């Protein structure tokens, strides 16, 4: 079975703008047991629409990473409801979950997590190979994707030969190459300087976002709030407030927040 | 994904070279030591293998190896000749005797006495002279390869510049009986140190110290169409002695020498240690290699790679380093073995040695890979978001 056929037939997740991409209600998650028990999520209610760029913000340790891990299907929640494009991870077998992730989720990491011994094009090709595409076809498609993120001349470079911003662009290409419906990013700009961070965000917004795809970005970086459609503020395992991104930037600029948004 | 696994492996040059070198070293040790052991084991049977005309060797039942001299009575000869299925039977004398060379140099030799009529059981190849020269007066045949080493005179009477070893025409004394070198033979390298000197059976009896029984072996040829084992059984029943095929005789000799001398234990230990150290080191390196890549396995897992895929990747890496490392080790071990062998030491490599070594090394790498894979399987894909 070809990769694309699998993607369409496999999970049936065709979406349109305005549809619900992620729906969470009362999601809880804890780590450890006994005295070392920590509640990372204490009842998360969150709706993310298709075609939206949602940012998760909040103090360190408030549960942002835990939440996107649950949403991306790499961590099991304790309780509550959570569906991603109508599908519930707790109702899937381990292998179904793995396949769902391979077909529908793209990841961007703070530390890029590129395989150091693979070239840029090969790194981008990995999700396609995971879905069963042959190596040369996958690398070719990876190269095309790299062109879209402006790295046409770096196809054969190893990650160590690229700057941080270039590596993150490779990582974004990798997150997009198999056309997933959901892209989760944990602090994608925090390892980068301000200008590079903006380039990365513009790229995510322009290249990654389309009407059927949702982006969830965890960030501390107030400088990139302007890119958000929706900002969910978290504190101590709960969502405190969901605001509109533009409103947030205006509030920060006008209301004396001094958060250093804008450029 | 297997190409990704291979790139992960060879991409980190330093670790890759270390891994391959560790395995190569283990393989070299194993192959080389095993080769020496096999070589030694084979050398214990050289005499029997060289004496190939006979089908059966009749001997005292307590004989444990080919140089274990336990005489049997002469009457056995006629009795054996009369047994059904025996084509011919000839006697052989064997004894450890003291020799004194012309200048007084002492040496212990193995004297073999061959049947006067047939000279059956002689050395495999003559270098100078003929086997029939044994029929000349006082004649003996000496080992060409020993003439300038084990049979070297300490104070040669010959003028400076001439060989100090025994040569055709030279006389010396065995058990104070004078003999003369009538020819030189060449035989396979033997485990037993003492040089072997051939003469006729009757002359051997003249040389050997008087004993009631002097015949050591009866060499028996089995008639065509008769089963060797059945004839051996008949000889056993008729004489009360042991009758062994050459292969059986070779085997008990090797078994006895290898176990009684401690050679087997020593070499098994050396092989085992080489194997253990090498595979522990490379197993450990392989294990660490997987752990070092755990972050990337986690990334692949998050991106949808199944556990089966990841196990496959780790195993491919293990098998590939095992093959490459083993190949290099085998080459180095063989080369070393050839040097050792050319220097006259025991070394032999029948196909079982490389094949056995390969299976063992690969198995070890796969096991190390499987142990490290457990960590990959236990890996929570959520680790990818931790820095
Ligand atoms: N694997 C774990 N084991 C135990 N506790 C954990 C684990 N992961 C997270 N925690 C705890 O759960 C809480 C939420 O962690 P999480 O990583 O989701 O926070 P975060 O909002 O992403 O923080 P940061 O901004 O620092 O990345 C924290 O108190 C953290 O200490
Ligand atoms: Mg975090």
XYZ file of C-alpha atoms and ligand atoms in Angstrom:
682
model
C 0.000 0.000 0.000
C 1.392 3.424 -0.866
C 1.965 6.020 1.788
C -0.687 8.399 0.555
C -3.252 5.660 0.169
C -2.602 4.662 3.760
C -2.998 8.212 4.879
C -6.353 8.616 3.259
C -7.810 5.213 3.829
C -6.227 4.574 7.180
C -7.694 6.969 9.645
C -10.304 8.946 7.757
C -9.421 12.364 9.051
C -10.297 14.676 6.187
C -11.155 18.063 7.662
C -12.299 21.504 6.668
C -11.740 24.870 8.172
C -13.976 25.527 11.124
C -14.143 21.895 12.092
C -12.821 20.838 15.446
C -9.285 19.547 15.241
C -8.640 18.951 18.929
C -11.254 18.669 21.611
C -10.214 18.267 25.273
C -12.470 18.245 28.285
C -11.362 17.637 31.857
C -8.068 16.063 30.801
C -5.857 15.103 33.742
C -2.385 13.659 33.893
C -0.010 12.971 36.763
C 3.568 11.778 37.050
C 5.025 9.602 39.781
C 3.341 8.025 42.771
C 3.116 8.606 46.511
C 5.073 11.555 47.841
C 6.587 12.292 44.452
C 3.206 12.448 42.735
C 2.847 15.560 40.574
C -0.352 16.641 38.846
C 0.814 18.072 35.531
C -2.705 18.497 34.109
C -5.604 19.144 36.476
C -8.554 19.301 34.104
C -7.832 20.801 30.731
C -10.670 22.127 28.590
C -9.477 23.139 25.140
C -10.911 23.398 21.642
C -8.669 23.847 18.633
C -10.190 24.391 15.247
C -8.846 23.222 11.936
C -6.877 25.957 10.214
C -5.905 27.583 13.500
C -2.551 28.418 15.004
C -2.857 28.042 18.746
C -0.158 29.029 21.196
C 0.157 27.522 24.644
C 1.816 29.854 27.107
C 2.409 29.828 30.826
C 5.058 29.590 33.493
C 7.608 26.816 33.530
C 6.238 23.561 34.864
C 2.591 24.472 34.280
C 2.029 21.463 32.023
C 2.392 22.793 28.469
C 4.641 20.034 27.225
C 2.513 17.431 28.945
C -0.577 18.774 27.225
C 0.841 18.725 23.697
C 2.256 15.256 24.365
C -1.234 14.044 25.208
C -2.710 15.816 22.196
C -0.055 14.374 19.883
C -0.671 10.875 21.162
C 2.774 10.240 22.614
C 1.566 10.306 26.212
C -1.537 8.687 27.707
C -3.869 10.885 29.721
C -5.270 9.729 33.057
C -8.818 10.944 32.680
C -11.116 13.220 30.745
C -12.044 13.372 27.089
C -9.684 14.123 24.274
C -10.233 13.603 20.589
C -8.011 14.580 17.711
C -9.915 14.925 14.474
C -12.605 12.896 16.106
C -10.344 10.080 17.124
C -9.649 9.065 20.708
C -6.176 7.681 21.426
C -7.408 5.636 24.373
C -9.579 3.665 21.976
C -6.639 2.745 19.763
C -4.196 -0.114 20.092
C -0.532 0.762 20.497
C 0.179 0.071 16.847
C -2.868 2.044 15.685
C -1.685 4.955 17.756
C 1.801 4.719 16.273
C 0.340 4.651 12.783
C -2.012 7.531 13.521
C 0.933 9.634 14.641
C 2.939 8.694 11.583
C 0.116 9.728 9.280
C -1.440 12.705 11.047
C 1.018 14.388 13.379
C 4.091 16.462 12.641
C 6.593 17.361 15.358
C 8.900 20.331 15.796
C 11.218 20.259 18.781
C 13.090 22.883 20.699
C 16.365 21.035 20.103
C 15.414 20.137 16.509
C 16.155 16.404 17.049
C 17.534 15.918 13.566
C 19.436 12.693 13.024
C 23.031 13.939 13.012
C 24.353 11.447 10.467
C 21.632 12.043 7.898
C 21.716 14.865 5.364
C 19.036 17.548 5.464
C 17.087 15.918 2.635
C 17.324 12.497 4.268
C 16.154 13.890 7.587
C 13.134 15.418 5.912
C 12.464 12.107 4.174
C 12.297 10.102 7.407
C 8.516 10.474 8.038
C 7.875 9.279 4.479
C 10.124 6.270 4.960
C 8.322 5.512 8.195
C 5.117 5.441 6.181
C 6.698 2.930 3.833
C 7.910 5.091 0.969
C 11.089 3.926 -0.777
C 14.290 5.716 0.100
C 15.037 7.508 -3.150
C 11.463 8.686 -3.718
C 11.292 9.852 -0.115
C 14.569 11.763 -0.341
C 13.422 13.375 -3.582
C 10.218 14.537 -1.959
C 12.216 15.659 1.075
C 14.375 17.796 -1.199
C 11.278 19.422 -2.693
C 10.007 20.209 0.776
C 13.357 21.720 1.706
C 13.070 24.028 -1.288
C 9.788 25.324 0.084
C 11.473 26.310 3.330
C 14.274 28.015 1.409
C 17.033 25.445 1.846
C 17.432 24.427 -1.769
C 21.203 24.686 -1.558
C 21.535 22.702 1.680
C 20.042 19.372 0.629
C 23.225 17.412 1.218
C 24.345 19.240 4.345
C 24.543 17.463 7.662
C 22.757 19.116 10.600
C 26.125 20.010 12.104
C 26.876 22.064 9.011
C 23.719 24.165 9.399
C 22.913 27.122 11.618
C 20.262 26.807 14.319
C 17.677 28.576 12.177
C 18.490 26.381 9.187
C 18.221 23.264 11.326
C 14.841 24.368 12.577
C 13.746 24.938 8.996
C 14.823 21.394 8.172
C 12.829 20.230 11.176
C 9.786 22.139 9.950
C 10.158 20.598 6.519
C 10.300 17.223 8.206
C 7.148 17.992 10.174
C 5.319 18.947 6.989
C 6.578 16.564 4.356
C 3.950 13.882 4.933
C 1.167 16.485 5.113
C -0.044 15.796 8.630
C -3.261 17.343 9.946
C -1.790 18.400 13.257
C 1.584 19.929 13.925
C 2.834 20.292 17.475
C 5.835 22.454 18.266
C 7.510 22.733 21.653
C 9.398 26.012 21.960
C 10.369 26.090 18.296
C 12.015 29.508 18.509
C 13.583 29.551 21.943
C 16.920 28.229 20.699
C 16.988 30.948 18.053
C 17.625 34.681 18.046
C 14.785 37.135 17.566
C 15.047 37.630 13.808
C 15.511 33.961 13.085
C 12.591 33.193 15.366
C 10.441 35.491 13.296
C 11.540 33.861 10.067
C 10.666 30.472 11.523
C 7.265 31.641 12.705
C 6.440 33.238 9.378
C 7.388 30.025 7.710
C 5.260 27.966 10.043
C 2.329 30.268 9.514
C 2.645 30.537 5.733
C 3.923 27.145 4.700
C 2.428 24.963 7.377
C -0.935 26.441 8.071
C -3.758 25.780 5.701
C -7.462 25.396 6.114
C -7.371 21.779 7.083
C -4.300 21.804 9.280
C -3.846 22.928 12.868
C -0.724 24.108 14.614
C -0.191 23.994 18.347
C 2.876 25.858 19.501
C 4.187 25.909 23.033
C 6.177 29.028 23.708
C 7.544 31.403 26.295
C 8.359 33.840 23.594
C 6.042 36.847 23.731
C 7.767 38.214 20.634
C 5.936 35.725 18.469
C 2.425 36.147 19.906
C 1.439 38.212 16.882
C 1.409 35.028 14.816
C -1.219 33.338 16.942
C -4.879 32.972 16.089
C -5.545 31.923 19.636
C -3.478 32.047 22.797
C -4.237 29.644 25.631
C -2.726 30.679 28.950
C -1.960 27.839 31.301
C -1.151 27.824 34.960
C -0.678 24.906 37.295
C -2.207 22.309 35.019
C -5.236 24.347 33.969
C -6.150 26.659 31.090
C -6.725 30.028 32.684
C -7.737 32.081 29.703
C -8.050 31.794 25.947
C -7.600 35.007 24.030
C -7.272 36.128 20.474
C -3.663 36.554 19.352
C -4.094 40.014 17.853
C -5.903 41.196 20.989
C -3.099 39.858 23.101
C -0.466 41.742 21.175
C -2.494 44.935 21.326
C -2.986 44.487 25.027
C 0.709 43.962 25.557
C 1.711 46.932 23.423
C -0.930 49.323 24.659
C -1.581 48.131 28.156
C 1.963 48.678 29.369
C 2.683 44.959 29.539
C 6.131 45.693 28.166
C 6.429 42.147 26.993
C 8.588 43.076 24.035
C 6.211 41.851 21.389
C 6.489 43.194 17.891
C 9.798 43.689 16.209
C 14.417 2.699 7.261
C 17.273 0.216 7.103
C 19.289 2.743 5.142
C 18.649 5.167 8.003
C 19.915 2.519 10.438
C 23.082 2.030 8.420
C 23.672 5.763 8.164
C 23.261 6.062 11.909
C 25.884 3.369 12.257
C 28.560 4.527 9.865
C 27.845 8.233 10.248
C 29.587 8.403 13.592
C 33.013 7.403 12.321
C 34.783 7.196 15.648
C 32.230 5.005 17.351
C 31.846 2.918 14.250
C 35.554 2.267 13.934
C 35.758 1.496 17.653
C 32.937 -1.000 17.367
C 34.357 -2.726 14.342
C 37.840 -2.781 15.858
C 36.553 -4.330 19.089
C 34.757 -7.070 17.231
C 37.667 -7.580 14.864
C 39.986 -8.020 17.824
C 37.703 -10.581 19.435
C 37.316 -12.419 16.158
C 41.047 -12.427 15.567
C 41.762 -13.880 18.988
C 39.125 -16.536 18.627
C 40.086 -17.565 15.098
C 43.779 -17.581 15.828
C 43.595 -19.543 19.069
C 41.071 -21.979 17.657
C 43.303 -22.415 14.619
C 46.273 -23.280 16.784
C 44.195 -25.704 18.826
C 42.899 -27.430 15.707
C 46.420 -27.465 14.303
C 47.768 -29.123 17.435
C 44.915 -31.593 17.503
C 45.618 -32.520 13.897
C 49.320 -32.915 14.569
C 48.659 -35.532 17.206
C 47.377 -37.787 14.418
C 50.160 -37.083 11.909
C 51.896 -40.425 12.343
C 48.724 -42.433 11.893
C 47.608 -40.319 8.963
C 51.005 -40.680 7.274
C 50.888 -44.433 7.740
C 47.930 -44.825 5.503
C 48.244 -48.272 3.943
C 46.545 -50.105 6.801
C 42.800 -50.213 7.465
C 43.085 -51.450 11.032
C 45.601 -51.091 13.802
C 45.737 -53.988 16.228
C 47.131 -53.021 19.603
C 47.158 -53.703 23.300
C 43.721 -52.721 24.541
C 45.135 -50.229 27.035
C 46.897 -48.133 24.413
C 45.717 -44.534 24.804
C 47.549 -42.790 21.951
C 49.758 -43.571 18.989
C 53.064 -43.251 20.853
C 51.875 -45.203 23.904
C 54.106 -48.264 23.554
C 52.493 -51.392 25.020
C 53.855 -54.480 23.256
C 51.760 -57.459 22.181
C 52.875 -61.030 21.677
C 54.288 -62.188 18.328
C 51.794 -65.013 18.142
C 49.096 -62.466 17.405
C 50.465 -62.008 13.914
C 49.691 -65.522 12.686
C 46.393 -65.653 14.489
C 45.285 -62.400 12.891
C 46.357 -63.478 9.432
C 43.986 -66.397 9.729
C 40.937 -64.291 10.509
C 38.247 -64.017 7.867
C 38.336 -60.746 5.943
C 41.998 -60.020 6.653
C 43.853 -59.366 3.415
C 47.254 -58.938 4.974
C 48.715 -58.210 8.400
C 52.231 -56.918 9.103
C 53.988 -56.160 12.373
C 55.362 -52.791 13.422
C 57.822 -52.091 16.173
C 57.792 -48.784 17.983
C 60.043 -47.761 20.837
C 61.534 -44.718 22.513
C 65.278 -45.309 22.433
C 68.384 -43.365 23.350
C 70.705 -42.488 20.535
C 74.260 -41.251 20.631
C 75.581 -39.281 17.692
C 79.166 -39.487 16.507
C 80.373 -36.654 18.744
C 78.617 -38.033 21.801
C 75.469 -35.882 21.455
C 72.544 -37.646 23.115
C 69.038 -37.711 21.777
C 65.897 -39.695 22.344
C 64.281 -41.059 19.223
C 61.254 -43.003 18.258
C 62.434 -46.081 16.411
C 59.938 -47.644 14.019
C 60.578 -51.150 12.737
C 58.845 -52.030 9.455
C 57.989 -55.512 8.250
C 61.134 -56.804 6.499
C 59.332 -58.404 3.611
C 56.912 -55.634 2.650
C 58.313 -52.512 4.377
C 54.674 -51.656 4.905
C 53.973 -48.592 7.096
C 56.917 -46.521 5.912
C 57.122 -42.725 5.714
C 54.935 -40.954 3.150
C 57.691 -39.326 1.090
C 61.408 -39.881 0.536
C 63.710 -36.872 0.142
C 66.877 -38.841 -0.555
C 67.412 -42.557 -0.945
C 64.602 -45.090 -1.309
C 62.539 -46.995 1.209
C 64.119 -50.215 -0.080
C 67.507 -48.913 1.015
C 66.436 -50.031 4.473
C 67.420 -53.518 3.378
C 71.075 -52.478 3.207
C 73.369 -53.106 6.150
C 72.637 -51.124 9.349
C 70.301 -48.877 7.415
C 67.936 -46.359 9.012
C 65.921 -43.462 7.555
C 65.932 -40.103 9.279
C 63.582 -37.146 9.191
C 64.797 -34.572 6.675
C 63.255 -31.750 8.689
C 65.015 -32.861 11.884
C 68.461 -33.468 10.483
C 69.817 -30.025 11.295
C 67.764 -29.424 14.408
C 66.940 -32.364 16.608
C 69.653 -34.483 15.027
C 72.355 -31.841 15.056
C 75.774 -32.690 16.440
C 76.987 -30.405 19.180
C 80.640 -30.687 18.139
C 80.600 -31.595 14.526
C 83.656 -33.535 13.357
C 83.123 -32.026 9.940
C 85.174 -29.035 8.850
C 83.901 -25.524 9.454
C 81.177 -24.463 7.042
C 79.802 -27.947 6.484
C 76.492 -29.044 7.965
C 76.529 -30.096 11.584
C 73.493 -32.308 11.213
C 73.190 -35.948 10.218
C 73.536 -36.738 6.521
C 73.132 -39.811 4.376
C 76.126 -42.063 4.987
C 76.685 -40.873 8.561
C 76.749 -43.453 11.333
C 75.441 -43.148 14.853
C 74.355 -45.475 17.619
C 70.897 -46.304 18.872
C 70.920 -48.112 22.175
C 74.653 -48.673 21.503
C 73.960 -50.486 18.250
C 75.571 -48.852 15.268
C 73.305 -47.716 12.457
C 73.890 -45.822 9.233
C 71.727 -43.151 7.608
C 70.544 -44.662 4.320
C 67.989 -42.025 3.385
C 65.908 -39.098 4.459
C 62.140 -38.915 4.462
C 59.648 -36.159 4.919
C 56.545 -36.575 7.058
C 53.766 -34.333 8.283
C 54.612 -32.150 11.211
C 53.963 -34.156 14.358
C 52.837 -33.177 17.807
C 55.389 -35.573 19.301
C 58.732 -33.983 19.716
C 61.115 -36.935 19.341
C 62.486 -37.511 15.838
C 61.251 -40.696 14.233
C 63.800 -43.086 12.781
C 62.684 -45.927 10.497
C 64.398 -49.266 10.127
C 63.348 -52.856 9.443
C 61.467 -54.903 11.984
C 64.278 -57.416 12.447
C 66.912 -54.724 12.851
C 64.684 -52.902 15.310
C 64.557 -56.046 17.405
C 68.341 -56.204 17.393
C 68.560 -52.615 18.498
C 65.788 -52.624 21.058
C 66.484 -53.801 24.590
C 65.454 -57.401 25.191
C 61.875 -57.813 26.280
C 59.510 -60.729 26.226
C 57.174 -59.028 23.775
C 58.369 -56.480 21.243
C 55.678 -56.083 18.610
C 53.815 -52.821 19.088
C 51.205 -52.819 16.347
C 49.811 -55.078 13.755
C 48.762 -53.264 10.654
C 45.888 -54.995 8.945
C 44.459 -54.556 5.483
C 40.843 -55.626 5.154
C 39.821 -57.556 2.042
C 37.576 -55.772 -0.451
C 33.932 -56.401 0.256
C 34.458 -56.887 3.976
C 33.287 -54.428 6.570
C 36.165 -52.947 8.553
C 34.171 -52.861 11.746
C 33.135 -56.475 11.459
C 36.706 -57.587 10.822
C 37.873 -55.488 13.776
C 35.265 -57.179 15.924
C 36.514 -60.587 14.810
C 40.115 -59.652 15.596
C 39.078 -58.461 19.018
C 37.265 -61.705 19.702
C 40.116 -63.879 18.455
C 43.053 -62.062 20.053
C 41.683 -60.241 23.042
C 43.378 -57.139 21.668
C 41.979 -53.865 20.412
C 41.566 -53.267 16.676
C 40.971 -49.711 15.631
C 40.419 -48.027 12.304
C 42.837 -45.214 11.524
C 40.141 -42.653 12.205
C 39.361 -44.146 15.599
C 43.032 -44.296 16.431
C 43.504 -40.665 15.401
C 40.530 -39.655 17.496
C 41.547 -41.390 20.725
C 45.083 -40.047 20.300
C 43.839 -36.485 19.908
C 41.376 -36.875 22.771
C 44.043 -38.254 25.059
C 46.744 -35.734 24.245
C 44.461 -32.729 24.314
C 42.843 -33.588 27.621
C 45.777 -35.164 29.449
C 48.276 -32.456 28.586
C 45.897 -29.666 29.521
C 46.254 -28.230 26.033
C 42.541 -28.347 25.477
C 41.758 -26.596 28.733
C 44.411 -23.972 28.108
C 43.312 -23.198 24.617
C 39.656 -23.405 25.432
C 40.390 -20.857 28.122
C 42.309 -18.647 25.736
C 39.588 -18.887 23.101
C 36.917 -18.345 25.734
C 38.687 -15.364 27.248
C 39.362 -13.767 23.894
C 35.784 -14.313 23.024
C 34.505 -13.020 26.337
C 36.676 -9.928 26.448
C 36.119 -9.098 22.811
C 32.413 -9.608 22.858
C 31.931 -7.950 26.215
C 33.800 -4.936 24.958
C 32.028 -4.808 21.637
C 28.706 -5.795 23.196
C 29.103 -2.969 25.654
C 30.030 -0.604 22.836
C 27.056 -1.699 20.803
C 24.831 -1.246 23.822
C 26.203 2.239 24.432
C 25.835 3.029 20.780
C 22.117 2.317 20.972
C 21.784 4.279 24.197
C 23.580 7.234 22.666
C 21.009 7.185 19.915
C 18.066 6.762 22.249
C 16.992 10.346 21.681
C 16.745 9.693 17.948
C 14.944 6.411 18.415
C 12.496 8.358 20.581
C 12.079 10.890 17.789
C 11.437 8.143 15.259
C 9.004 6.520 17.643
C 7.070 9.770 18.118
C 7.009 10.238 14.358
C 5.303 6.885 13.977
C 8.020 4.235 13.648
C 6.780 0.970 15.129
C 8.706 -1.004 17.719
C 9.282 -3.735 15.167
C 10.946 -1.230 12.846
C 13.199 0.034 15.603
C 14.181 -3.504 16.648
C 14.963 -4.205 13.015
C 17.149 -1.122 12.835
C 19.157 -2.055 15.920
C 19.587 -5.633 14.729
C 20.697 -4.545 11.281
C 23.337 -2.398 12.928
C 24.443 -5.306 15.130
C 24.680 -7.758 12.267
C 26.494 -5.312 10.020
C 29.183 -4.457 12.568
C 29.477 -8.144 13.422
C 30.037 -9.063 9.778
C 32.513 -6.299 9.050
C 34.358 -6.731 12.339
C 34.435 -10.467 11.931
C 35.687 -10.212 8.365
C 38.584 -8.031 9.412
C 39.301 -10.218 12.445
C 39.218 -13.363 10.354
C 41.637 -11.839 7.879
C 43.999 -10.689 10.605
C 43.724 -14.009 12.462
C 44.434 -16.012 9.310
C 47.369 -13.834 8.440
C 48.770 -14.212 11.926
C 48.092 -17.941 11.696
C 49.946 -18.141 8.422
C 52.951 -16.398 9.949
C 52.783 -18.776 12.902
C 52.319 -21.763 10.597
C 55.209 -20.743 8.362
C 57.347 -20.519 11.478
C 56.654 -24.233 11.939
C 54.033 -23.969 14.669
C 50.706 -25.658 14.616
C 47.935 -23.806 12.827
C 45.071 -25.162 10.846
C 41.795 -23.660 9.785
C 39.211 -26.110 8.525
C 35.925 -24.453 7.583
C 34.448 -25.182 11.007
C 36.724 -22.597 12.649
C 35.666 -19.529 10.636
C 32.047 -20.639 10.475
C 31.886 -21.363 14.197
C 33.632 -18.076 14.980
C 31.245 -16.188 12.735
C 28.174 -17.711 14.318
C 29.489 -17.027 17.817
C 30.505 -13.410 17.141
C 27.310 -12.581 15.288
C 25.241 -14.171 18.013
C 27.000 -12.071 20.621
C 26.427 -8.865 18.697
C 22.794 -9.736 18.137
C 22.358 -10.494 21.827
C 24.010 -7.197 22.775
C 21.751 -5.500 20.248
C 18.698 -7.203 21.681
C 19.618 -6.167 25.204
C 20.007 -2.569 24.116
C 16.788 -2.786 22.144
C 14.908 -3.331 25.382
C 15.724 0.265 26.234
C 14.373 1.364 22.895
C 11.172 -0.581 23.441
C 10.694 0.827 26.932
C 11.253 4.305 25.600
C 8.292 6.631 26.151
C 7.917 8.612 22.954
C 7.139 11.624 25.153
C 10.866 11.888 25.968
C 11.283 13.716 22.701
C 10.010 16.927 24.266
C 12.465 16.779 27.128
C 15.710 18.540 26.503
N 8.525 12.571 33.173
C 8.154 13.283 34.257
N 8.232 12.722 35.463
C 7.839 13.394 36.562
N 7.380 14.623 36.535
C 7.290 15.256 35.346
C 7.677 14.613 34.146
N 7.473 15.466 33.122
C 6.990 16.588 33.664
N 6.877 16.462 34.996
C 6.316 17.488 35.899
O 5.049 17.826 35.437
C 4.850 19.219 35.504
C 4.543 19.745 34.135
O 5.653 19.567 33.291
P 5.740 20.091 31.802
O 7.004 19.622 31.244
O 4.494 19.706 31.113
O 5.788 21.645 31.999
P 6.055 22.816 30.952
O 4.912 23.742 31.080
O 6.316 22.223 29.633
O 7.365 23.467 31.522
P 8.536 24.227 30.739
O 8.012 25.538 30.307
O 9.595 24.371 31.748
O 8.912 23.337 29.608
C 6.126 19.790 36.089
O 5.921 20.018 37.463
C 7.160 18.737 35.873
O 8.081 18.754 36.929
Mg 8.016 22.175 28.314
